[in-house]
Amino acid sequence: MTSPAPSFLVIGECVADIVRTPGGPDRVHPGGSPANVAYGLARLGLPTTLLTELGADPHGRLIRAHLESAGVAVLADPGEGARTASALVELDEQGRARYSFDIDWTLAAAELPFVPGHLHIGSIAAVTDPGAAAVLALVRRRPGRAGVSYDPNVRPALMGDRESAVRRVERCVALSDLVKASDEDLDWLYPGQDPESVARRWLDLGPATVAVTLGAQGAFALTSDGRRAETAAVPVPVVDTVGAGDSFMAALLHARHAGADLDRSLATAAAAAALTVSRAGANPPDTAELNAALLAVG
């Protein structure tokens, strides 16, 4: 008998991504790493709630409609005068993104709105005060059996000095069961250090699994009981890289909670990321698309 899918609670920011390409018009896409993960989870059929901040402005209405179209339950008090965060996303000729943010994160202390089966945190919301304190308090007060995942999704322009940023990121790592980071995240946090060495350092802080994405070189994961898994990247024409890591995270969570082993979970996540980079914006696959992609790559 198949166990029911856990209810996911994602806590973190929504951001309107204003995407600018050389010689093209600006395009606005719903974004924000935690919001993208919530959207990706819901697209894969998992019951998902996003606790966030969202203004009652055009960007806020766009993001809310986008999330709810996938089935995400959005919990956001717009507050008087609240505005939706935005980011200017400038793409180079290879589709690689550079971000400039306009964001405040002021999530207030609260109780968990329900008892989740899994809680995901990440990016700006997990390390930017004053709201980060509320996020971490919610994690610490979670029910004992609720798993926690974390993606630092480092944004250097918002991280402050590196030493304090590392402390804040490692504080989140220590509260988590599953951590996913990119090699670019790790290179900024720990310049010149080998990604696998950093992953082992993070395992010592408490997680059961640390996964690291390596762009075109694929991804690997290490576990606290000594296992190592890896996967190749799926070669596709790249439109842009916006949301690829978030799609990887959502699919990794989906696969792990469906009972897939670590190798299969990484392959599933890599296929989801490939589908996302093959089209514009943070547009993760649904279940049918992901299954078709997995069949195609064997």
Coordinates of C-alpha atoms in Angstrom, one line a residue:
M1 CA 0.0 0.0 0.0
T2 CA 1.4 3.4 -1.0
S3 CA 1.9 5.9 1.8
P4 CA 0.1 9.3 1.2
A5 CA 2.3 12.1 0.0
P6 CA 3.5 14.3 2.8
S7 CA 2.2 17.9 3.1
F8 CA 4.9 20.3 2.3
L9 CA 5.3 23.7 4.0
V10 CA 7.7 26.0 2.2
I11 CA 8.8 29.2 3.9
G12 CA 10.4 32.0 2.0
E13 CA 10.3 34.9 -0.4
C14 CA 8.4 35.6 -3.6
V15 CA 10.2 37.7 -6.1
A16 CA 9.1 39.2 -9.4
D17 CA 11.9 38.4 -11.8
I18 CA 12.3 41.1 -14.4
V19 CA 14.3 39.3 -17.1
R20 CA 16.4 41.3 -19.4
T21 CA 18.1 39.8 -22.4
P22 CA 20.6 41.5 -24.8
G23 CA 18.5 43.3 -27.5
G24 CA 15.2 42.0 -26.2
P25 CA 12.2 43.5 -24.2
D26 CA 12.0 43.0 -20.5
R27 CA 9.8 40.1 -19.4
V28 CA 8.4 39.6 -15.9
H29 CA 8.3 36.1 -14.4
P30 CA 7.1 34.9 -11.0
G31 CA 10.2 33.9 -9.0
G32 CA 11.9 33.7 -5.7
S33 CA 13.7 30.4 -4.9
P34 CA 11.3 29.2 -2.2
A35 CA 8.3 30.1 -4.3
N36 CA 9.8 28.3 -7.2
V37 CA 10.3 25.2 -5.1
A38 CA 6.7 25.3 -3.9
Y39 CA 5.5 25.7 -7.4
G40 CA 7.7 22.8 -8.5
L41 CA 6.4 20.5 -5.8
A42 CA 2.8 21.3 -6.6
R43 CA 3.4 20.7 -10.3
L44 CA 4.6 17.2 -9.3
G45 CA 1.4 16.5 -7.5
L46 CA 2.5 17.1 -3.9
P47 CA 0.3 19.0 -1.4
T48 CA 2.2 22.3 -0.9
T49 CA 1.7 25.5 1.1
L50 CA 3.9 28.6 0.8
L51 CA 4.3 30.9 3.8
T52 CA 5.6 34.2 2.4
E53 CA 5.3 37.9 2.1
L54 CA 3.4 39.3 -0.9
G55 CA 2.1 42.8 -1.7
A56 CA -1.3 43.5 -3.1
D57 CA 0.3 45.1 -6.2
P58 CA 0.4 43.9 -9.8
H59 CA 3.5 41.8 -9.3
G60 CA 2.0 40.3 -6.2
R61 CA -1.2 39.4 -8.0
L62 CA 0.8 37.8 -10.8
I63 CA 2.8 35.7 -8.4
R64 CA -0.2 34.6 -6.4
A65 CA -2.1 33.6 -9.5
H66 CA 0.9 31.7 -10.8
L67 CA 1.3 29.7 -7.6
E68 CA -2.3 29.0 -7.2
S69 CA -2.6 27.8 -10.8
A70 CA -0.3 24.8 -9.8
G71 CA -2.3 24.2 -6.6
V72 CA 0.0 25.9 -4.1
A73 CA -1.9 27.2 -1.0
V74 CA -0.5 30.7 -0.5
L75 CA -0.3 32.1 3.1
A76 CA 0.6 35.8 2.9
D77 CA -0.6 38.8 4.8
P78 CA 0.0 41.7 2.4
G79 CA -0.1 44.3 5.2
E80 CA -0.7 47.9 4.7
G81 CA 1.6 49.3 2.1
A82 CA 3.5 46.1 1.6
R83 CA 5.1 45.6 -1.8
T84 CA 6.3 42.6 -3.7
A85 CA 10.0 42.0 -3.9
S86 CA 11.6 42.2 -7.4
A87 CA 14.9 41.3 -9.0
L88 CA 16.4 42.5 -12.3
V89 CA 17.7 39.4 -14.0
E90 CA 20.2 40.1 -16.7
L91 CA 21.0 37.2 -19.0
D92 CA 24.2 36.9 -21.1
E93 CA 24.5 35.3 -24.5
Q94 CA 24.7 31.8 -22.9
G95 CA 21.5 32.3 -20.8
R96 CA 23.4 32.7 -17.5
A97 CA 21.7 35.0 -15.0
R98 CA 23.0 37.9 -12.9
Y99 CA 20.6 39.3 -10.3
S100 CA 20.0 42.7 -8.7
F101 CA 17.5 42.7 -5.9
D102 CA 14.9 45.1 -4.4
I103 CA 13.7 43.2 -1.4
D104 CA 12.8 43.5 2.3
W105 CA 12.2 40.3 4.3
T106 CA 10.2 41.1 7.5
L107 CA 8.2 37.9 8.2
A108 CA 6.8 38.1 11.7
A109 CA 7.0 35.5 14.3
A110 CA 4.1 33.0 14.1
E111 CA 3.0 29.5 14.8
L112 CA 3.0 26.8 12.1
P113 CA -0.3 27.1 10.2
F114 CA -0.7 23.3 10.2
V115 CA 1.4 20.2 11.0
P116 CA 3.5 19.6 7.9
G117 CA 5.1 16.4 6.8
H118 CA 8.1 18.3 5.5
L119 CA 9.4 21.8 5.8
H120 CA 11.6 23.5 3.2
I121 CA 13.5 26.8 3.7
G122 CA 16.0 28.6 1.6
S123 CA 17.7 31.5 0.0
I124 CA 17.2 35.1 1.1
A125 CA 14.5 34.4 3.7
A126 CA 16.6 32.0 5.7
V127 CA 19.5 34.4 6.3
T128 CA 18.1 37.9 6.0
D129 CA 16.9 39.6 9.2
P130 CA 14.5 40.4 10.6
G131 CA 12.4 37.8 8.9
A132 CA 15.1 35.0 9.1
A133 CA 14.6 34.9 12.9
A134 CA 11.0 34.0 12.4
V135 CA 11.8 31.3 9.8
L136 CA 14.4 29.6 12.0
A137 CA 12.0 29.7 15.0
L138 CA 9.3 27.9 12.9
V139 CA 11.9 25.3 12.0
R140 CA 12.9 24.8 15.6
R141 CA 9.3 24.4 16.7
R142 CA 8.4 21.9 14.0
P143 CA 6.9 18.5 15.0
G144 CA 9.6 16.0 15.6
R145 CA 8.9 13.8 12.6
A146 CA 8.7 16.6 10.0
G147 CA 11.8 16.6 7.8
V148 CA 13.6 19.8 6.9
S149 CA 15.4 20.7 3.6
Y150 CA 17.5 23.7 2.8
D151 CA 18.9 25.4 -0.3
P152 CA 21.2 28.4 0.4
N153 CA 20.8 29.7 -3.1
V154 CA 23.4 32.3 -2.4
R155 CA 22.8 35.8 -3.5
P156 CA 26.2 37.6 -2.9
A157 CA 24.7 41.1 -3.2
L158 CA 22.4 40.4 -0.2
M159 CA 24.7 38.2 1.9
G160 CA 26.9 40.9 3.6
D161 CA 30.4 39.9 4.6
R162 CA 31.4 36.3 3.8
E163 CA 32.3 35.3 7.3
S164 CA 29.0 36.2 8.8
A165 CA 27.2 34.7 5.8
V166 CA 28.9 31.4 6.3
R167 CA 27.8 31.4 10.0
R168 CA 24.2 32.1 9.0
V169 CA 24.2 29.4 6.2
E170 CA 25.8 26.8 8.5
R171 CA 23.2 27.6 11.1
C172 CA 20.5 26.5 8.6
V173 CA 22.5 23.5 7.5
A174 CA 22.7 22.3 11.1
L175 CA 18.8 22.4 11.3
S176 CA 18.3 20.4 8.1
D177 CA 18.0 16.8 7.1
L178 CA 18.6 17.4 3.4
V179 CA 20.7 20.2 1.9
K180 CA 21.2 21.1 -1.7
A181 CA 23.7 23.7 -3.0
S182 CA 25.3 24.6 -6.2
D183 CA 29.1 24.6 -6.8
E184 CA 28.7 28.4 -7.4
D185 CA 27.1 28.7 -3.9
L186 CA 30.0 26.8 -2.3
D187 CA 32.6 28.7 -4.2
W188 CA 31.3 32.0 -2.9
L189 CA 31.0 30.8 0.7
Y190 CA 34.3 28.8 0.7
P191 CA 36.6 30.2 -2.0
G192 CA 39.0 27.7 -3.5
Q193 CA 37.7 24.7 -1.5
D194 CA 36.7 21.5 -3.2
P195 CA 32.8 21.1 -3.3
E196 CA 33.1 17.5 -2.0
S197 CA 35.2 18.6 1.0
V198 CA 32.6 21.3 1.8
A199 CA 29.8 18.7 1.5
R200 CA 31.6 16.5 4.0
R201 CA 32.0 19.5 6.3
W202 CA 28.3 20.1 6.2
L203 CA 27.5 16.5 6.9
D204 CA 29.4 16.9 10.1
L205 CA 26.9 19.7 11.1
G206 CA 24.0 17.3 11.1
P207 CA 22.2 16.7 7.8
A208 CA 21.7 13.1 6.5
T209 CA 22.2 14.1 2.9
V210 CA 24.1 16.9 1.1
A211 CA 23.6 17.3 -2.7
V212 CA 25.7 19.5 -4.8
T213 CA 24.9 20.6 -8.4
L214 CA 27.8 21.1 -10.8
G215 CA 26.1 22.7 -13.8
A216 CA 27.0 20.9 -17.0
Q217 CA 29.0 18.4 -15.0
G218 CA 25.9 17.0 -13.3
A219 CA 25.5 16.6 -9.5
F220 CA 26.6 14.4 -6.6
A221 CA 25.3 13.6 -3.2
L222 CA 26.9 12.4 0.0
T223 CA 25.2 10.9 3.0
S224 CA 26.0 10.7 6.7
D225 CA 26.3 6.9 6.5
G226 CA 29.0 7.1 3.9
R227 CA 27.2 6.7 0.6
R228 CA 28.0 8.6 -2.5
A229 CA 25.8 9.0 -5.6
E230 CA 26.3 11.1 -8.8
T231 CA 24.5 11.8 -12.0
A232 CA 25.4 13.3 -15.3
A233 CA 23.7 16.5 -16.6
V234 CA 21.1 16.0 -19.3
P235 CA 22.3 17.8 -22.4
V236 CA 19.7 20.3 -23.8
P237 CA 19.8 23.6 -25.6
V238 CA 19.8 26.3 -22.8
V239 CA 17.3 29.1 -23.1
D240 CA 18.1 30.4 -19.6
T241 CA 19.2 29.0 -16.2
V242 CA 16.5 30.8 -14.2
G243 CA 15.0 28.5 -11.6
A244 CA 17.0 25.4 -12.6
G245 CA 18.3 24.8 -9.1
D246 CA 14.8 25.2 -7.6
S247 CA 13.4 22.7 -10.1
F248 CA 16.3 20.3 -9.1
M249 CA 15.4 20.8 -5.5
A250 CA 11.7 20.2 -5.9
A251 CA 12.2 17.0 -8.0
L252 CA 14.8 15.7 -5.5
L253 CA 12.3 16.1 -2.7
H254 CA 9.6 14.5 -4.8
A255 CA 11.8 11.5 -5.6
R256 CA 13.1 11.0 -2.1
H257 CA 9.6 11.2 -0.6
A258 CA 8.4 8.7 -3.2
G259 CA 11.0 6.2 -1.9
A260 CA 13.6 6.5 -4.8
D261 CA 17.2 5.6 -3.9
L262 CA 19.8 8.4 -4.0
D263 CA 21.0 7.6 -7.6
R264 CA 17.5 7.6 -9.0
S265 CA 16.6 10.7 -7.1
L266 CA 19.6 12.7 -8.5
A267 CA 18.8 11.5 -12.0
T268 CA 15.2 12.6 -11.5
A269 CA 16.3 16.0 -10.3
A270 CA 18.8 16.5 -13.2
A271 CA 16.1 15.7 -15.7
A272 CA 13.8 18.3 -14.1
A273 CA 16.5 20.9 -14.2
A274 CA 17.2 20.2 -17.8
L275 CA 13.6 20.7 -18.8
T276 CA 13.6 24.0 -16.9
V277 CA 16.7 25.4 -18.6
S278 CA 15.3 24.4 -22.0
R279 CA 12.5 27.0 -21.7
A280 CA 12.2 30.6 -20.4
G281 CA 11.8 31.5 -16.8
A282 CA 11.4 29.3 -13.7
N283 CA 9.1 26.8 -15.4
P284 CA 9.5 23.4 -13.8
P285 CA 8.0 20.2 -15.2
D286 CA 4.8 18.5 -14.2
T287 CA 4.7 14.8 -13.5
A288 CA 3.9 13.7 -17.1
E289 CA 6.8 15.9 -18.5
L290 CA 9.2 14.6 -15.9
N291 CA 8.3 10.9 -16.5
A292 CA 8.6 11.4 -20.3
A293 CA 12.1 13.0 -19.8
L294 CA 13.2 10.1 -17.6
L295 CA 12.1 7.6 -20.1
A296 CA 13.9 9.5 -22.9
V297 CA 17.2 9.4 -21.0
G298 CA 16.8 5.9 -19.7

